[in-house]
């Protein structure tokens, strides 16, 4: 090798090393963030479950699972039929679910979100192991109480709904906010859920209204009041929070809730319903993937 | 220029162009994301306000403001005394606040979060324009109702608190969850708030308990029930949601709430309180910045 050849060789090597190392640094630093996900063709499907028994069964069914944590949320990133699916253990309640939904959207740019788990029945026609597809979800905890002076008591059947998304003004002062806000379930997710209905044999599957709040109602009169006034089929503590945030980001959303108990027809609590629901939701996700990849 | 010199020159130019362009691509794609913020020395202070009148006044006081949107949330990114401050218009309610808090933490890696705005009084000693520093915040909407059969009525004074963070099991079935969960205000933020107390002349400033829920309570008996059983000084619809998510990510948090009305002592609603609170919080933030940069 002559001196000149050696110079050229080292220069080219230098270019290669620089370029390769810079590109490598680049790709690893942009792997997180919505930008990177957007560049990929396959946006993941998010499956949310509040409690370990509502999420871990599903996470165990994914291939090549990697666990990522963020705050108190756990994201199990894997694939199903080769398509990216991220199971999220959100924790319980409206606040955790709203935050976990926003984080999932910001970090993973999902094509769709399914919020699933157990619920308490409001509809006397529904029994433990029946499943409600959330054609609508509604926040049952967003309420305004009437003006009552000291000694005039507390009158929960006179409380009215409060729509926190009606306007940017004061919800207490704004008469436009005195309405029920329903979040609609995504039509394609509903279609996927209906297409695999027959795979579920432990109960019936119906469209319905999923009501959510940080409240565990055990008073049958109050449950009946919600059923009559809000049309709630079941209650749980997460769905409407996920639906509200998904809507803010325009991400398709569906709640899928199995009855784990039903106070209005003496349906006893059965924790096995959580697993049964995940088995059904697994079929829904498979169906949605096949519909999505066919497009 | 000899041929060899020209070869060397073009080779070096090639290296420069490649490296510069690749680095440029790199830096623009990593500007968003917590990674970038972590590299900077100055983590921003987040100031949250639910409604336009609770955020825009403060945003107008920042220098070099850039607006960023994410879902329904607006982030006004600017500086105050040369230090980065991000005012967030979160929207109303627990769900929006929880989500906006998580997004802010993920995107901007804040050093601290202040949630501020108006509130309704629960404490008869407090009057319109008085300000409560949230030594504690508590979710007033997280409740469990006792078992009552059909026809046995609804008994809101028998409802018990439900702590959604007590365990990962079913909150309805878990006796450990039958407790009030208080979120503590950050000590340094409280110290900053106390240090500038005298700048506020429109009312008094006290440590207290900020209660939050998606509920607008106008029944004095219910307000008194919360004041007695939860120790609430005021109620609003956001603080405890922000506090819960900030705690999950271990980010210092404080609620600062002015009374815009007080049902228990006939304090009439005054929307000007929103601006007064922001003027005070501006002083708190300046103080916190001077304490932070001195360290």
XYZ file of C-alpha atoms in Angstrom:
590
model
C 0.000 0.000 0.000
C 1.402 3.389 -1.001
C 1.256 6.407 1.269
C -1.471 7.982 -0.879
C -3.557 4.808 -0.913
C -3.192 4.567 2.852
C -4.353 8.190 3.223
C -7.400 7.545 1.050
C -8.189 4.324 2.919
C -8.035 5.957 6.348
C -10.114 8.919 5.148
C -12.842 6.639 3.786
C -12.772 4.583 6.970
C -13.114 7.772 8.968
C -16.163 8.802 6.907
C -17.750 5.365 7.362
C -17.152 5.262 11.100
C -18.481 8.773 11.583
C -21.555 8.288 9.444
C -22.412 4.867 10.817
C -21.957 5.912 14.431
C -23.930 9.115 13.952
C -26.782 7.260 12.250
C -26.756 4.615 14.983
C -26.991 7.306 17.625
C -29.771 8.927 15.694
C -31.901 5.832 15.362
C -31.596 4.809 19.015
C -32.470 8.288 20.239
C -35.601 8.537 18.103
C -36.992 5.080 18.757
C -39.208 6.480 21.509
C -41.608 9.286 20.654
C -44.592 9.497 18.371
C -42.424 10.680 15.447
C -40.747 7.301 15.133
C -44.004 5.369 15.458
C -45.565 7.495 12.741
C -42.781 6.524 10.347
C -43.608 2.860 10.869
C -46.474 1.445 8.892
C -47.998 -0.537 11.739
C -49.377 1.581 14.556
C -49.901 -0.578 17.644
C -53.226 -1.535 19.188
C -53.411 -0.621 22.889
C -55.302 -2.966 25.242
C -55.851 -1.436 28.686
C -56.614 -3.298 31.914
C -56.752 -1.576 35.329
C -55.703 -4.399 37.673
C -53.100 -7.172 37.280
C -55.892 -9.745 36.831
C -57.311 -7.558 34.069
C -54.054 -7.149 32.111
C -51.490 -9.863 32.786
C -53.476 -12.712 31.237
C -53.584 -10.814 27.948
C -49.936 -9.724 28.163
C -48.968 -13.399 28.536
C -50.582 -14.177 25.170
C -48.352 -11.762 23.229
C -45.131 -12.750 21.442
C -41.749 -11.088 22.087
C -42.999 -9.077 25.052
C -40.888 -6.206 26.361
C -41.961 -4.412 29.519
C -41.763 -0.625 29.756
C -42.720 1.416 32.804
C -43.787 5.023 32.977
C -44.886 6.482 36.319
C -47.139 3.789 37.795
C -48.131 2.410 34.379
C -46.762 -0.797 32.865
C -46.713 -1.268 29.097
C -46.257 -4.818 27.813
C -45.088 -4.328 24.216
C -45.376 -7.372 22.030
C -46.934 -8.751 18.884
C -50.012 -10.772 18.026
C -50.093 -12.469 14.613
C -46.988 -10.390 13.896
C -48.831 -7.100 14.541
C -47.747 -4.757 17.374
C -50.011 -4.863 20.439
C -49.302 -3.074 23.720
C -51.110 -4.242 26.839
C -51.216 -1.520 29.511
C -51.735 -2.092 33.220
C -53.181 1.354 33.940
C -54.021 1.059 37.609
C -57.533 1.758 38.862
C -59.733 4.802 38.548
C -60.382 7.704 36.217
C -57.152 9.633 36.882
C -54.790 6.713 36.264
C -56.685 5.735 33.121
C -56.751 9.253 31.680
C -53.015 9.636 32.268
C -52.128 6.153 30.965
C -54.192 6.816 27.831
C -52.432 10.128 27.133
C -48.998 8.602 27.750
C -49.777 5.679 25.437
C -50.916 8.041 22.689
C -47.880 10.326 23.054
C -45.367 7.478 23.211
C -46.777 4.866 20.855
C -49.166 6.605 18.407
C -51.746 3.776 18.540
C -54.182 2.929 15.753
C -56.846 2.064 18.364
C -57.398 1.652 22.107
C -59.495 -1.009 23.831
C -60.257 -0.463 27.521
C -61.384 -3.722 29.088
C -61.957 -5.391 32.417
C -64.675 -6.206 34.899
C -67.776 -4.216 35.839
C -70.857 -4.210 38.049
C -74.246 -4.686 36.389
C -76.861 -1.909 36.216
C -79.157 -3.658 33.742
C -81.288 -6.466 35.266
C -81.236 -8.300 31.908
C -77.455 -8.790 32.172
C -75.786 -11.517 34.236
C -72.323 -12.338 35.544
C -70.088 -13.352 32.556
C -72.210 -11.334 30.074
C -70.125 -8.769 28.175
C -71.045 -5.186 27.275
C -69.526 -3.539 24.193
C -69.400 0.181 24.916
C -71.455 1.656 22.095
C -71.324 4.616 24.500
C -69.332 5.407 27.634
C -70.312 8.073 30.132
C -68.775 9.666 33.242
C -71.214 8.873 36.078
C -69.147 10.916 38.539
C -69.549 14.277 36.817
C -72.506 15.825 38.613
C -73.841 19.138 39.850
C -75.924 19.276 42.999
C -78.876 21.690 43.380
C -78.747 24.759 45.638
C -79.687 23.757 49.178
C -79.135 25.784 52.307
C -77.889 24.422 55.609
C -80.335 21.896 57.039
C -82.052 21.284 53.702
C -80.253 17.962 53.278
C -78.477 16.057 50.511
C -80.655 14.908 47.612
C -78.705 12.662 45.229
C -81.747 11.944 43.032
C -81.931 15.693 42.261
C -78.308 15.883 41.121
C -77.896 16.714 37.452
C -75.232 15.697 34.949
C -72.354 18.094 34.294
C -70.588 18.075 30.933
C -67.016 19.216 31.523
C -66.364 19.395 27.765
C -69.363 21.636 26.942
C -67.372 24.868 26.977
C -64.222 26.442 28.380
C -66.224 28.510 30.900
C -67.249 27.692 34.454
C -69.152 24.393 34.487
C -71.049 25.468 37.574
C -72.336 28.671 35.999
C -72.897 27.417 32.434
C -76.398 26.009 31.677
C -75.005 24.382 28.486
C -72.953 22.124 30.754
C -76.084 20.595 32.307
C -76.111 17.674 29.906
C -74.873 14.107 29.750
C -71.701 13.714 27.647
C -71.598 10.334 25.899
C -68.440 9.129 24.163
C -69.192 6.888 21.183
C -67.435 3.571 20.687
C -65.500 3.278 17.422
C -67.497 1.601 14.632
C -64.625 -0.537 13.283
C -63.757 -1.839 16.742
C -67.450 -2.606 17.335
C -67.592 -4.423 13.980
C -64.543 -6.512 14.937
C -66.144 -7.327 18.297
C -69.383 -8.439 16.676
C -67.576 -10.536 14.069
C -66.109 -12.813 16.776
C -69.103 -12.866 19.124
C -69.596 -16.613 18.632
C -66.162 -17.446 20.042
C -67.480 -16.446 23.487
C -69.638 -19.077 25.133
C -69.708 -18.054 28.814
C -72.445 -15.429 28.452
C -74.058 -13.115 25.966
C -72.469 -10.104 24.299
C -74.501 -6.919 23.844
C -74.000 -3.313 22.818
C -74.583 -1.008 25.759
C -73.618 2.021 27.815
C -70.581 1.751 30.092
C -70.730 4.159 33.040
C -67.545 5.168 34.866
C -66.589 6.996 38.074
C -64.197 6.635 41.010
C -67.216 5.231 42.847
C -68.266 1.733 43.888
C -72.084 1.819 44.052
C -73.747 -0.770 46.274
C -77.075 1.030 46.761
C -79.566 -0.583 44.398
C -81.714 2.571 44.328
C -78.737 4.617 43.149
C -77.776 1.987 40.575
C -81.365 2.054 39.279
C -81.255 5.867 39.172
C -78.161 5.761 36.934
C -79.683 2.990 34.788
C -82.835 5.070 34.284
C -81.266 8.533 33.892
C -77.953 7.759 32.161
C -78.962 4.482 30.486
C -75.994 2.710 32.067
C -75.713 -1.056 31.418
C -72.764 -1.501 33.795
C -70.459 0.568 36.000
C -66.692 0.516 36.346
C -63.999 3.065 37.178
C -62.066 3.680 33.966
C -63.800 3.556 30.577
C -65.093 7.134 30.255
C -61.697 8.537 31.263
C -59.979 6.608 28.470
C -62.747 7.535 26.022
C -62.469 11.258 26.811
C -58.711 11.395 26.278
C -58.817 9.162 23.181
C -61.414 11.527 21.705
C -59.221 14.568 22.479
C -56.488 12.960 20.359
C -58.932 11.512 17.797
C -57.878 7.896 18.442
C -60.510 5.134 17.904
C -61.649 3.732 21.272
C -63.891 0.956 22.582
C -64.744 -0.230 26.095
C -65.377 -3.966 26.550
C -66.593 -4.942 30.004
C -67.644 -8.261 31.488
C -70.041 -8.335 34.436
C -68.195 -9.626 37.494
C -71.269 -9.029 39.668
C -74.751 -7.572 39.380
C -76.389 -6.065 42.477
C -79.756 -5.615 40.744
C -80.295 -9.342 40.126
C -78.172 -10.837 42.933
C -75.316 -11.823 40.627
C -72.436 -12.756 42.958
C -68.909 -11.384 42.373
C -66.730 -13.792 40.373
C -63.113 -12.724 39.674
C -62.768 -15.397 36.939
C -64.743 -13.078 34.678
C -61.586 -10.944 34.223
C -59.797 -13.796 32.450
C -62.851 -14.718 30.383
C -63.090 -11.124 29.148
C -59.434 -11.062 28.129
C -59.902 -14.286 26.143
C -62.741 -12.662 24.228
C -60.867 -9.348 23.765
C -57.939 -11.390 22.394
C -60.257 -12.641 19.627
C -61.483 -9.083 19.021
C -57.916 -7.817 18.634
C -57.019 -10.666 16.242
C -60.086 -9.822 14.160
C -59.285 -6.093 14.180
C -55.721 -6.856 13.065
C -56.972 -8.964 10.157
C -59.407 -6.195 9.165
C -56.653 -3.544 9.475
C -53.971 -5.391 7.542
C -56.451 -6.307 4.746
C -57.126 -2.609 3.997
C -4.014 23.725 -5.855
C -2.410 20.368 -6.747
C -4.509 17.328 -7.581
C -3.661 15.751 -4.222
C -4.618 18.873 -2.295
C -7.897 19.047 -4.235
C -8.623 15.387 -3.396
C -7.994 16.043 0.273
C -10.139 19.188 0.194
C -13.126 17.479 -1.427
C -12.826 14.525 0.948
C -12.853 16.791 3.994
C -15.775 18.778 2.570
C -17.656 15.524 2.016
C -17.042 14.507 5.628
C -18.208 17.908 6.878
C -21.379 17.949 4.770
C -22.285 14.422 5.755
C -21.625 14.890 9.441
C -23.322 18.288 9.649
C -26.430 17.194 7.758
C -26.746 13.961 9.733
C -26.323 15.764 13.050
C -28.836 18.405 11.960
C -31.391 15.682 11.198
C -30.617 14.081 14.495
C -31.052 17.156 16.612
C -34.392 18.176 15.085
C -35.847 14.709 15.589
C -34.847 14.511 19.237
C -35.851 17.993 20.335
C -39.161 16.710 21.666
C -39.142 13.969 24.300
C -37.983 13.810 27.887
C -34.487 12.725 26.800
C -33.719 16.170 25.383
C -35.113 17.970 28.414
C -33.039 15.810 30.744
C -29.853 16.886 28.985
C -30.647 20.524 29.747
C -29.710 21.821 33.155
C -32.872 23.794 33.755
C -35.957 21.658 34.083
C -39.070 23.799 33.541
C -41.686 24.698 36.132
C -45.207 23.757 35.019
C -48.104 26.046 36.004
C -51.496 24.481 35.314
C -54.815 26.291 34.915
C -58.040 24.542 33.870
C -59.931 27.346 32.092
C -58.706 30.163 29.811
C -59.293 32.704 32.609
C -57.158 30.513 34.883
C -54.182 30.193 32.495
C -53.965 32.930 29.880
C -53.240 35.763 32.314
C -50.157 33.890 33.522
C -49.085 32.851 30.021
C -49.145 36.537 29.019
C -46.556 37.326 31.695
C -43.918 34.951 30.248
C -41.157 35.994 27.862
C -40.560 34.383 24.450
C -43.740 32.316 24.577
C -44.196 29.459 22.118
C -47.507 27.624 22.028
C -47.616 23.834 21.714
C -50.784 21.753 21.544
C -51.255 18.144 22.460
C -54.761 16.648 22.311
C -56.973 19.296 23.928
C -54.118 20.674 26.057
C -52.273 23.915 25.326
C -48.711 24.431 26.579
C -47.411 27.996 26.626
C -43.632 27.538 26.772
C -41.705 30.626 27.818
C -39.327 32.006 30.398
C -39.602 33.998 33.609
C -36.443 35.701 34.869
C -34.672 33.662 32.191
C -35.873 30.362 33.676
C -38.129 28.003 31.650
C -41.777 28.048 32.709
C -44.594 26.248 30.898
C -48.177 27.358 31.520
C -50.682 24.623 30.676
C -54.341 25.136 29.894
C -55.463 21.675 30.972
C -59.210 21.919 30.484
C -61.585 21.162 33.340
C -62.006 18.101 35.491
C -60.013 15.216 36.873
C -59.485 13.318 33.599
C -58.126 16.286 31.627
C -55.851 17.264 34.499
C -54.477 13.759 35.023
C -53.732 13.415 31.309
C -52.244 16.925 30.956
C -50.005 16.251 33.962
C -48.696 12.975 32.535
C -48.115 14.543 29.100
C -46.248 17.482 30.662
C -44.029 15.134 32.671
C -43.294 12.885 29.677
C -42.602 15.755 27.283
C -40.917 18.383 29.454
C -39.425 16.623 32.518
C -40.483 19.402 34.922
C -38.732 20.256 38.185
C -42.100 21.064 39.779
C -45.808 21.429 38.998
C -48.194 24.053 40.402
C -51.902 23.470 39.837
C -53.808 26.700 40.388
C -57.161 28.331 39.794
C -60.450 29.068 41.490
C -62.366 27.027 44.072
C -65.495 26.955 46.194
C -65.125 27.392 49.938
C -65.834 24.585 52.427
C -64.338 26.336 55.454
C -66.539 29.108 56.965
C -63.380 30.962 58.080
C -62.350 31.491 54.450
C -63.741 34.226 52.198
C -63.774 35.107 48.512
C -60.219 36.168 47.454
C -58.588 34.146 50.273
C -56.043 31.620 48.948
C -55.467 28.030 50.079
C -52.038 26.424 49.709
C -52.621 22.706 49.310
C -50.669 21.230 52.192
C -52.844 18.255 51.217
C -55.069 17.449 48.253
C -57.716 14.745 48.294
C -60.065 13.146 45.754
C -63.595 13.878 47.072
C -65.151 11.838 44.268
C -63.628 8.509 45.211
C -66.307 6.894 47.349
C -67.895 3.544 48.134
C -71.568 3.334 48.992
C -72.904 0.883 51.598
C -74.943 -2.194 50.677
C -78.598 -1.258 50.339
C -81.330 -3.323 48.715
C -84.020 -1.975 46.401
C -86.242 0.519 48.225
C -83.709 1.122 51.003
C -82.728 4.487 49.511
C -79.545 6.443 48.832
C -77.597 7.590 51.887
C -74.722 9.895 50.925
C -73.713 10.597 54.530
C -73.006 6.849 54.922
C -70.676 6.725 51.924
C -67.085 5.930 52.789
C -63.829 7.015 51.169
C -62.187 4.666 48.674
C -58.413 4.732 48.174
C -57.725 3.640 44.605
C -53.981 3.501 45.281
C -54.202 1.219 48.350
C -53.506 -1.994 46.432
C -53.720 -3.526 42.989
C -56.744 -5.647 43.970
C -60.446 -4.884 43.705
C -61.176 -1.622 45.535
C -64.718 -2.756 46.232
C -63.625 -5.948 47.947
C -60.503 -4.672 49.738
C -61.020 -3.306 53.292
C -57.560 -1.624 53.098
C -59.013 0.654 50.416
C -61.575 2.123 52.837
C -59.366 5.076 53.712
C -58.847 8.659 52.642
C -55.787 9.129 50.404
C -54.165 12.509 50.935
C -51.459 13.784 48.587
C -48.958 16.043 50.343
C -47.916 19.394 48.893
C -44.199 19.741 48.200
C -42.295 21.395 51.064
C -40.057 23.607 48.862
C -43.020 24.892 46.864
C -44.855 25.605 50.127
C -41.789 27.457 51.441
C -41.664 29.579 48.274
C -45.383 30.331 48.611
C -44.997 31.412 52.235
C -41.949 33.555 51.455
C -44.013 35.825 49.167
C -47.257 35.829 51.169
C -47.012 39.566 51.840
C -47.163 40.431 48.122
C -50.835 39.386 48.164
C -53.169 41.986 49.653
C -56.626 40.914 48.436
C -57.202 38.259 51.084
C -55.386 35.933 53.452
C -53.239 32.952 52.507
C -53.465 29.735 54.528
C -52.284 26.147 54.386
C -55.212 23.815 53.877
C -56.767 20.776 52.237
C -57.862 21.072 48.627
C -60.638 18.624 47.716
C -61.239 17.660 44.086
C -63.893 15.811 42.071
C -65.831 16.176 38.818
C -68.629 17.514 41.045
C -70.017 20.994 41.696
C -71.475 20.846 45.217
C -74.187 23.403 46.035
C -75.769 21.541 48.955
C -74.428 23.138 52.132
C -75.058 19.965 54.145
C -72.902 17.976 51.730
C -70.188 20.639 51.757
C -70.207 20.525 55.563
C -70.026 16.721 55.462
C -66.848 16.893 53.337
C -65.394 19.654 55.525
C -65.977 17.530 58.629
C -65.024 14.097 57.275
C -62.263 14.935 54.761
C -61.081 18.225 56.333
C -61.563 20.019 53.003
C -60.913 23.795 53.001
C -62.140 24.254 49.417
C -63.367 22.201 46.475
C -62.409 22.320 42.817
C -62.208 19.796 39.984
C -58.518 19.225 39.267
C -55.945 19.355 42.070
C -56.041 15.782 43.361
C -55.788 14.411 39.806
C -52.601 16.394 39.191
C -51.253 15.442 42.606
C -51.845 11.726 42.049
C -50.059 11.637 38.702
C -47.210 13.903 39.890
C -46.691 11.503 42.808
C -46.616 8.497 40.470
C -43.699 10.162 38.632
C -42.168 11.587 41.835
C -42.439 15.220 40.670
C -42.895 17.954 43.351
C -46.468 19.305 43.270
C -48.515 22.035 44.932
C -52.122 23.173 44.531
C -52.811 26.906 45.011
C -56.491 27.831 44.967
C -58.288 31.117 45.477
C -61.881 31.120 46.720
C -64.147 32.418 43.935
C -67.244 31.760 46.076
C -68.159 30.254 49.425
C -71.596 28.687 49.882
C -71.131 28.203 53.615
C -70.786 31.949 54.370
C -72.724 33.439 51.434
C -69.557 34.469 49.545
C -70.786 35.421 46.056
C -68.988 34.113 42.948
C -66.402 36.583 41.630
C -64.492 35.569 38.461
C -61.826 38.274 39.079
C -60.360 35.952 41.704
C -58.819 33.871 38.881
C -56.560 36.754 37.832
C -55.684 37.659 41.424
C -54.567 34.078 42.049
C -52.340 34.071 38.972
C -50.696 37.307 40.106
C -49.850 35.650 43.414
C -48.718 32.385 41.805
C -46.449 34.473 39.529
C -44.668 35.726 42.675
C -44.472 32.159 44.007
C -42.878 30.939 40.783
C -40.338 33.814 40.791
C -39.452 32.948 44.376
C -39.139 29.239 43.587
C -36.875 30.064 40.643
C -34.593 32.174 42.831
C -34.481 29.370 45.432
C -33.783 26.765 42.718
C -31.050 28.664 40.906
C -29.316 29.546 44.191
C -28.823 25.859 45.058
